[in-house]
């Protein structure tokens, strides 16, 4: 966004809490952290030169490599001089007199800006559940989303980990290899498929670079931001042998192939059950102790929590130094001086890892006191989350000249993030340029356009199984958070087209107010 606006001649300033670039890939440094989009598609596409200059080592690179990529981008485009690091935005208030945003920083200073854009991510407000007694724990404890920069040494230590989402599933096999003993405290078992990561061969990389324009087009037009074959068949219209073969091929190839095997996997409970049962049977085959295998078998609709890909996750439970505690039946009562007390036992621990996720989607936005017209805050407008509504996931009625990159009710986390980020960046950049060219002072979503978009989002989501599961997608992971599904499921390609049409029609659904004087940067 910085590069896009700077190139267009706007004076632009970025505020960043960390002391470096990278966002998610800066904070999530836990052992085993890696991407689950294929790396040749996990790129910016605004610059062919950048695409050609960077070479990924493997299909699903680890966090340090992705962070190196983001630093490479920052250096290549000389972004750092316009980023103020180690600075949090505490508040942003719209002033109706001046039609400008007053932005309060945590160093006590404030800035005035014509436009206010958030790039706070969907998963940056970490969730540390309120367990009694954490302050008494004498060992070390860490959250996967705020991992320290130094290496955490697990050698010879008794480690406990709470949480088996994507972060836990990635960290558990790596920690288990180092720790004396690892106890996994699991609330909900997860479906996970093998990543089967492998180094890229040079010929494959060369071809992808030569085909950049075609790959870029496919990424942009596709449903999920990656050129994946779109399933045309129902899981229920094929024989069980054919289905089994398809799932088996996906399992052997590794990655998200089961999720994209049939079009009704996340729509029809019976179709879903075929995929769910396939993964459960794999767990039964891999995990040697039947009672452990049973505890690891999920029952929710496969794919309605973020589908996970792993390296040796289920296999790890065959190790002698790993034990599994089901905290649904054996509830966590408190953290003690020496470990963790459940209803059935006390577990002595030297290190406790919280892989307990994030207050997703709205969490990062609501950490900032954002106020639009009449001093109304985003929190008030969204009724504390009961009534979160946006126009296209990018704008809000009552909040002129405020844009959200991958905000609630855009495809965001159910698409390949770099593609969705770039689409918003380009759309917002084009919009601000349009305003300058047409001497428009403010742009604001109309209430009825916002209402219609939000309703459309809900209808698309309600037609799927996603809304039926407790997950961070639905906000059910945060005690007291109203349940809303805030991801647009109509597909990234179709969404891109819709946003482009709205812009081409003179920003349909927005009120544009002409400036009395020429608009500058
Ligand atoms: P997730 O996917 O939200 O996983 C968090 C895990 O922590 C999950 O297993 C939770 O169980 C568990 N959890 C949360 N609160 C508690 C409490 N109070 N007690 C026990 N267990 C708890 O977060 P991740 O960081 O793994 O992944 C987030 C996304 O980042 C991921 O989907 C990718 O998109 C990248 P639950 O399932 O809620 O019962």
XYZ file of C-alpha atoms and ligand atoms in Angstrom:
560
model
C 0.000 0.000 0.000
C 2.863 2.299 0.882
C 4.572 1.636 -2.427
C 1.346 2.018 -4.438
C 0.463 5.395 -2.899
C 4.018 6.698 -2.893
C 4.390 5.852 -6.579
C 1.153 7.786 -7.216
C 2.723 10.813 -5.536
C 0.836 10.794 -2.226
C 2.624 11.600 0.985
C 2.309 8.309 2.900
C 3.397 7.162 6.329
C 3.163 3.674 7.824
C 3.037 2.964 11.556
C 4.129 -0.479 12.694
C 4.209 -1.944 16.209
C 7.116 -4.297 15.513
C 10.729 -3.244 14.987
C 10.730 -4.751 11.523
C 8.468 -5.589 8.599
C 6.691 -8.914 8.135
C 3.463 -8.758 10.173
C 2.286 -12.322 10.755
C 5.691 -13.592 9.665
C 7.428 -11.260 12.075
C 5.422 -12.339 15.138
C 4.780 -16.035 14.497
C 8.324 -17.365 14.913
C 7.395 -20.529 16.769
C 9.189 -23.761 15.860
C 7.727 -25.351 12.744
C 5.909 -22.200 11.537
C 5.478 -22.391 7.801
C 3.148 -21.358 5.058
C 0.339 -23.561 3.808
C -0.120 -21.840 0.452
C 2.366 -23.092 -2.150
C 5.218 -20.643 -2.215
C 5.229 -19.941 -5.953
C 1.745 -18.483 -5.347
C 2.617 -16.852 -2.044
C 4.017 -13.754 -3.702
C 3.251 -10.206 -4.591
C 2.481 -9.971 -8.268
C 2.643 -6.190 -8.808
C 6.211 -6.448 -10.018
C 7.409 -9.059 -12.491
C 10.980 -8.060 -11.686
C 10.391 -8.904 -8.022
C 8.831 -12.255 -8.957
C 11.832 -13.108 -11.098
C 14.416 -11.987 -8.569
C 13.122 -14.037 -5.635
C 13.512 -17.826 -5.566
C 11.729 -19.990 -2.984
C 13.580 -23.027 -1.690
C 10.612 -25.332 -1.273
C 6.912 -25.886 -1.687
C 5.966 -24.720 1.834
C 8.832 -22.610 3.167
C 9.417 -21.982 6.837
C 8.801 -18.674 8.568
C 12.431 -17.371 8.425
C 12.428 -17.671 4.636
C 9.084 -15.862 4.268
C 10.309 -13.118 6.594
C 13.455 -12.822 4.437
C 11.193 -12.390 1.381
C 9.254 -9.567 3.040
C 12.499 -7.857 4.069
C 13.760 -8.288 0.529
C 10.620 -6.520 -0.754
C 11.036 -3.701 1.779
C 14.660 -3.204 0.710
C 14.075 -3.514 -3.002
C 11.410 -0.809 -2.963
C 13.161 1.268 -0.304
C 10.116 1.198 1.966
C 11.766 1.594 5.373
C 12.265 5.388 5.324
C 8.473 5.816 5.288
C 7.722 3.269 8.016
C 7.812 4.317 11.644
C 8.595 1.136 13.579
C 7.900 0.349 17.231
C 4.870 2.586 17.096
C 1.284 1.622 17.819
C -1.751 3.491 16.636
C -3.944 3.948 19.708
C -6.762 5.924 18.128
C -7.960 7.421 14.865
C -10.760 10.005 14.985
C -12.466 11.606 12.009
C -12.859 15.359 12.258
C -15.967 16.469 10.373
C -14.833 20.096 10.256
C -11.495 19.500 8.589
C -12.560 16.208 6.967
C -9.330 14.672 8.144
C -8.300 11.818 10.389
C -6.486 12.592 13.615
C -4.273 9.619 14.413
C -2.945 9.148 17.953
C 0.285 7.217 18.380
C 1.550 5.488 21.507
C 4.552 7.814 21.711
C 2.140 10.584 22.637
C 2.267 12.311 19.271
C -0.486 12.546 16.696
C -0.719 13.061 12.969
C -3.402 14.422 10.703
C -4.200 12.551 7.495
C -6.691 12.832 4.692
C -6.983 9.064 4.410
C -6.744 6.408 7.095
C -5.988 2.856 5.934
C -5.629 -0.194 8.174
C -3.397 -3.106 7.257
C -3.667 -4.733 10.662
C -4.299 -8.259 9.388
C -7.027 -10.704 10.385
C -4.973 -12.677 12.888
C -2.797 -10.290 14.833
C -4.689 -9.884 18.122
C -3.485 -12.959 19.990
C -5.780 -14.843 22.345
C -4.373 -15.773 25.734
C -7.259 -17.472 27.556
C -7.744 -16.459 31.177
C -6.366 -19.435 33.084
C -6.170 -18.901 36.817
C -2.689 -18.941 38.274
C -0.556 -18.176 35.225
C 1.195 -15.464 37.230
C 2.380 -18.128 39.713
C 3.984 -20.380 37.107
C 7.708 -20.664 37.816
C 8.644 -21.976 34.385
C 8.825 -20.170 31.061
C 5.724 -19.583 28.997
C 5.216 -18.401 25.409
C 2.397 -17.655 22.964
C 2.972 -18.882 19.414
C 1.790 -15.529 18.042
C 4.404 -13.600 20.074
C 7.367 -15.906 19.928
C 10.679 -14.430 21.158
C 13.462 -13.656 18.710
C 15.948 -15.889 20.505
C 15.858 -19.668 20.201
C 13.773 -21.313 22.912
C 15.682 -24.388 24.036
C 13.436 -27.314 24.953
C 16.277 -29.782 25.511
C 15.779 -31.807 28.672
C 12.582 -29.933 29.514
C 9.026 -30.996 30.303
C 6.914 -28.985 27.923
C 3.147 -28.517 27.786
C 1.295 -27.069 24.837
C -2.310 -25.883 24.892
C -3.989 -25.720 21.488
C -4.039 -27.881 18.403
C -4.933 -25.411 15.651
C -2.568 -24.764 12.764
C 0.083 -23.279 15.059
C -0.033 -26.154 17.567
C -0.056 -28.782 14.821
C 3.037 -27.216 13.246
C 4.891 -26.751 16.533
C 4.121 -30.085 18.241
C 6.317 -32.384 16.051
C 9.277 -29.990 16.242
C 9.073 -29.443 20.002
C 8.598 -33.190 20.569
C 11.909 -33.924 18.842
C 13.752 -31.693 21.301
C 11.903 -31.863 24.614
C 12.335 -34.484 27.277
C 8.570 -34.820 27.369
C 5.736 -33.007 25.600
C 2.180 -33.004 26.924
C -0.414 -31.847 24.407
C -3.560 -30.344 25.953
C -6.202 -30.724 23.276
C -9.695 -29.234 23.373
C -10.842 -30.032 19.822
C -9.102 -32.655 17.682
C -8.247 -31.441 14.195
C -8.317 -32.737 10.662
C -4.879 -32.366 9.163
C -3.378 -33.620 5.909
C 0.313 -34.141 5.201
C 2.070 -31.163 3.593
C 4.712 -33.341 1.926
C 6.965 -30.375 1.607
C 9.840 -30.813 -0.829
C 12.555 -28.633 -2.327
C 11.643 -27.072 -5.657
C 13.704 -28.168 -8.601
C 15.300 -25.430 -10.630
C 13.424 -26.330 -13.797
C 10.059 -25.867 -12.013
C 11.133 -22.478 -10.678
C 12.398 -21.427 -14.107
C 9.084 -22.377 -15.723
C 7.040 -20.519 -13.113
C 9.126 -17.379 -13.661
C 8.732 -17.633 -17.422
C 4.979 -18.079 -16.987
C 4.624 -15.193 -14.561
C 1.911 -13.371 -16.476
C -0.190 -16.499 -16.878
C 0.249 -17.479 -13.218
C -0.652 -13.966 -12.117
C -3.830 -14.058 -14.216
C -4.830 -17.449 -12.850
C -4.212 -16.392 -9.264
C -6.310 -13.288 -9.702
C -9.203 -15.005 -11.416
C -9.313 -18.102 -9.250
C -11.683 -18.760 -6.382
C -9.018 -18.991 -3.679
C -6.097 -17.041 -5.122
C -4.192 -20.097 -6.305
C -4.567 -21.835 -9.657
C -6.300 -24.925 -8.334
C -8.503 -27.066 -10.538
C -12.095 -26.143 -9.680
C -14.053 -29.241 -8.634
C -17.064 -29.913 -10.827
C -18.319 -33.097 -9.214
C -20.244 -33.847 -6.062
C -18.595 -36.283 -3.642
C -21.900 -38.148 -3.702
C -22.188 -38.647 -7.455
C -19.109 -40.869 -7.731
C -18.581 -44.431 -6.512
C -16.951 -44.908 -3.139
C -13.940 -46.473 -4.930
C -13.481 -43.393 -7.137
C -13.843 -41.097 -4.136
C -11.403 -43.124 -2.088
C -8.898 -43.001 -4.924
C -9.255 -39.230 -5.244
C -8.787 -38.655 -1.512
C -5.845 -41.057 -1.463
C -4.161 -39.215 -4.348
C -4.670 -35.909 -2.537
C -3.253 -37.418 0.668
C -0.197 -38.742 -1.160
C 0.383 -35.491 -3.081
C 0.106 -33.510 0.157
C -1.414 -30.070 0.716
C -5.038 -28.971 0.601
C -6.210 -31.403 -2.115
C -8.952 -33.020 -0.031
C -10.507 -29.635 0.679
C -10.750 -28.922 -3.050
C -11.644 -32.454 -4.180
C -15.427 -32.062 -4.608
C -17.521 -28.929 -4.784
C -19.884 -29.945 -1.990
C -17.376 -30.870 0.721
C -18.122 -27.704 2.707
C -21.768 -27.519 1.676
C -23.424 -30.909 2.093
C -23.120 -32.817 5.399
C -23.112 -36.192 3.632
C -20.401 -35.135 1.168
C -18.454 -33.671 4.061
C -18.696 -36.912 6.011
C -16.876 -38.788 3.211
C -13.821 -36.528 3.562
C -14.058 -36.410 7.369
C -14.201 -40.193 7.581
C -11.285 -40.566 5.164
C -9.042 -38.461 7.430
C -10.302 -40.208 10.574
C -9.389 -43.559 9.009
C -5.892 -42.214 8.243
C -5.511 -41.170 11.885
C -6.514 -44.706 12.887
C -3.852 -46.150 10.571
C -1.046 -43.799 11.625
C -1.504 -43.655 15.398
C -0.500 -46.955 16.963
C -2.273 -46.722 20.329
C -6.013 -47.062 19.615
C -7.093 -44.966 22.627
C -4.832 -42.094 21.499
C -6.054 -42.409 17.917
C -9.663 -42.169 19.108
C -8.927 -38.964 21.041
C -7.317 -37.465 17.929
C -10.310 -38.120 15.671
C -12.369 -34.991 15.009
C -16.130 -34.990 14.583
C -16.881 -31.467 13.349
C -17.437 -30.847 9.618
C -14.044 -31.178 7.916
C -12.842 -27.872 6.448
C -15.090 -25.651 8.555
C -12.180 -24.884 10.857
C -9.107 -23.855 8.899
C -7.928 -27.074 7.153
C -4.444 -27.801 8.413
C -1.466 -29.296 6.653
C 1.305 -30.805 8.715
C 4.619 -32.571 8.812
C 4.445 -35.705 11.003
C 1.660 -34.437 13.261
C -0.252 -37.641 13.930
C 2.999 -39.676 13.786
C 4.317 -37.613 16.705
C 1.778 -39.252 19.015
C 3.610 -42.572 18.512
C 6.640 -41.173 20.316
C 7.299 -42.329 23.868
C 7.957 -38.769 25.036
C 4.568 -37.382 23.902
C 1.254 -37.650 25.732
C -2.190 -36.362 24.859
C -4.663 -34.916 27.350
C -8.253 -34.324 26.287
C -9.168 -31.147 28.149
C -12.833 -31.452 27.287
C -13.203 -34.395 29.653
C -10.162 -33.631 31.803
C -10.661 -29.867 32.164
C -7.890 -27.378 32.884
C -8.519 -26.024 36.383
C -5.547 -23.775 36.844
C -1.901 -23.137 36.157
C 0.137 -23.922 39.260
C 3.662 -22.987 40.370
C 4.992 -26.143 38.808
C 2.678 -26.847 35.919
C -0.941 -27.358 35.101
C -3.767 -28.805 37.153
C -6.676 -30.510 35.431
C -9.734 -32.073 37.010
C -7.932 -35.420 36.979
C -4.199 -34.771 37.466
C -1.374 -32.295 37.868
C 1.208 -32.102 35.081
C 4.646 -30.822 36.059
C 6.054 -28.546 33.394
C 9.173 -26.450 32.798
C 7.759 -24.691 29.743
C 4.175 -23.924 28.752
C 3.292 -22.989 25.181
C 0.000 -21.303 24.359
C -0.991 -22.116 20.787
C -4.385 -20.664 21.540
C -4.883 -18.530 18.469
C -6.320 -15.101 17.879
C -9.326 -12.853 18.214
C -9.741 -13.003 14.455
C -11.169 -10.640 11.861
C -12.486 -7.797 14.057
C -10.026 -8.187 16.973
C -7.135 -6.202 15.455
C -9.425 -3.373 14.280
C -11.212 -3.042 17.594
C -7.909 -2.710 19.458
C -7.703 0.761 17.907
C -10.223 3.392 19.007
C -11.499 4.207 15.516
C -14.219 6.867 15.467
C -16.060 8.195 12.453
C -18.804 10.808 12.144
C -20.549 12.003 15.332
C -17.733 10.442 17.334
C -19.247 6.972 16.842
C -16.661 4.228 17.281
C -16.352 1.187 15.058
C -17.104 -0.901 18.143
C -20.353 1.009 18.704
C -21.302 0.864 15.043
C -20.715 -2.903 15.008
C -22.593 -3.216 18.344
C -19.625 -4.923 19.954
C -19.621 -7.505 17.159
C -23.388 -8.310 17.243
C -23.858 -6.360 14.050
C -20.526 -6.143 12.268
C -21.216 -4.856 8.784
C -19.026 -3.335 6.099
C -19.263 -2.431 2.454
C -17.163 -4.945 0.492
C -15.021 -5.559 3.568
C -13.127 -2.412 2.644
C -15.277 0.526 3.804
C -17.781 1.558 6.475
C -20.828 3.825 6.403
C -20.149 6.685 8.811
C -16.372 6.496 8.331
C -15.358 8.658 5.366
C -11.937 8.153 3.752
C -11.271 5.083 5.907
C -10.260 1.871 4.138
C -9.540 -1.580 5.565
C -7.172 -3.947 3.763
C -8.746 -7.439 4.000
C -11.398 -6.247 6.430
C -14.410 -8.232 7.704
C -16.739 -9.459 4.905
C -14.021 -9.632 2.266
C -12.532 -12.983 1.072
C -9.440 -12.475 3.303
C -8.474 -15.632 5.175
C -10.422 -17.993 2.929
C -8.243 -16.978 0.031
C -4.521 -16.832 -0.611
C -3.719 -13.763 1.496
C -1.098 -12.026 -0.690
C -3.552 -12.035 -3.602
C -6.388 -10.607 -1.528
C -4.122 -8.011 0.072
C -2.899 -6.906 -3.341
C -6.424 -6.693 -4.731
C -7.471 -4.336 -1.923
C -4.280 -2.317 -2.206
C -4.849 -1.777 -5.923
C -8.526 -0.977 -5.463
C -7.872 1.502 -2.642
C -4.966 3.049 -4.580
C -7.134 3.444 -7.685
C -9.940 4.937 -5.609
C -7.718 7.553 -3.993
C -6.244 8.448 -7.379
C -9.748 8.737 -8.817
C -10.656 11.121 -6.022
C -7.644 13.308 -6.766
C -8.373 13.309 -10.493
C -12.041 14.146 -9.983
C -11.554 16.627 -7.193
C -13.471 14.578 -4.652
C -12.908 15.316 -1.010
C -14.546 12.385 0.736
C -15.837 8.920 -0.054
C -18.144 7.048 2.278
C -20.114 3.821 1.961
C -23.895 4.284 1.820
C -25.936 2.615 4.561
C -28.143 0.655 2.147
C -25.187 -0.560 0.047
C -23.473 -1.731 3.194
C -26.619 -3.438 4.447
C -27.059 -5.249 1.107
C -23.423 -6.393 1.007
C -23.479 -7.641 4.578
C -26.743 -9.524 3.939
C -25.283 -11.072 0.783
C -22.206 -12.212 2.752
C -24.377 -13.820 5.399
C -26.577 -15.566 2.838
C -23.596 -17.034 0.991
C -22.100 -18.222 4.280
C -25.378 -19.657 5.610
C -25.595 -21.889 2.542
C -22.407 -23.655 3.697
C -21.359 -25.680 6.715
C -18.819 -23.050 7.853
C -21.319 -21.295 10.086
C -22.232 -24.531 11.883
C -18.840 -25.007 13.558
C -17.233 -23.285 16.542
C -14.058 -21.731 15.165
C -12.149 -18.481 14.980
C -13.955 -17.969 11.649
C -17.202 -17.645 13.607
C -15.646 -15.887 16.612
C -16.666 -18.800 18.852
C -13.089 -19.210 20.134
C -13.320 -15.976 22.135
C -15.538 -16.180 25.232
C -18.396 -13.686 24.957
C -17.681 -12.702 21.341
C -20.887 -12.552 19.308
C -21.023 -15.252 16.685
C -20.703 -13.835 13.163
C -19.090 -15.330 10.092
C -17.159 -12.441 8.551
C -15.506 -13.893 5.477
C -16.948 -13.464 1.994
C -17.281 -16.939 0.488
C -18.300 -15.932 -3.040
C -14.725 -16.472 -4.303
C -11.782 -14.130 -4.801
C -12.106 -13.914 -8.593
C -15.811 -13.011 -8.511
C -15.224 -10.572 -5.664
C -12.429 -8.859 -7.610
C -14.779 -8.452 -10.565
C -17.537 -7.040 -8.353
C -15.152 -4.478 -6.811
C -13.906 -3.497 -10.289
C -17.479 -3.021 -11.555
C -18.327 -0.839 -8.565
C -15.301 1.359 -9.303
C -16.082 1.466 -13.040
C -19.606 2.652 -12.224
C -18.235 5.705 -10.425
C -18.011 3.951 -7.039
C -21.532 2.642 -6.849
C -22.822 2.377 -3.289
C -20.555 5.177 -2.081
C -21.321 8.867 -1.504
C -18.689 11.073 -3.064
C -18.415 14.648 -1.944
C -16.809 17.218 -4.216
C -14.023 19.354 -2.801
C -14.294 23.125 -2.682
C -10.565 23.369 -3.442
C -8.374 21.085 -5.569
C -7.553 17.807 -3.823
C -3.849 17.147 -3.263
C -1.909 14.261 -1.695
P -6.509 -21.616 16.249
O -6.705 -22.302 14.972
O -7.586 -20.715 16.742
O -6.212 -22.729 17.344
C -6.222 -22.424 18.720
C -6.204 -23.689 19.504
O -6.219 -23.384 20.888
C -7.430 -24.566 19.255
O -7.040 -25.903 19.303
C -8.316 -24.196 20.419
O -9.275 -25.176 20.736
C -7.299 -24.048 21.515
N -7.792 -23.243 22.613
C -8.183 -21.958 22.578
N -8.604 -21.557 23.797
C -8.470 -22.636 24.606
C -8.754 -22.863 25.963
N -9.267 -21.900 26.741
N -8.497 -24.093 26.478
C -7.994 -25.062 25.699
N -7.714 -24.909 24.385
C -7.962 -23.703 23.851
O -5.158 -20.745 16.259
P -3.786 -21.032 15.506
O -2.798 -20.031 15.976
O -3.425 -22.453 15.592
O -4.118 -20.772 13.996
C -4.737 -19.569 13.581
C -4.617 -19.429 12.102
O -3.321 -18.937 11.770
C -4.708 -20.674 11.301
O -5.985 -21.126 11.123
C -4.043 -20.286 10.002
O -4.944 -19.561 9.212
C -2.955 -19.378 10.458
P -10.735 -25.144 19.998
O -10.503 -25.655 18.616
O -11.196 -23.714 20.016
O -11.575 -26.017 20.850
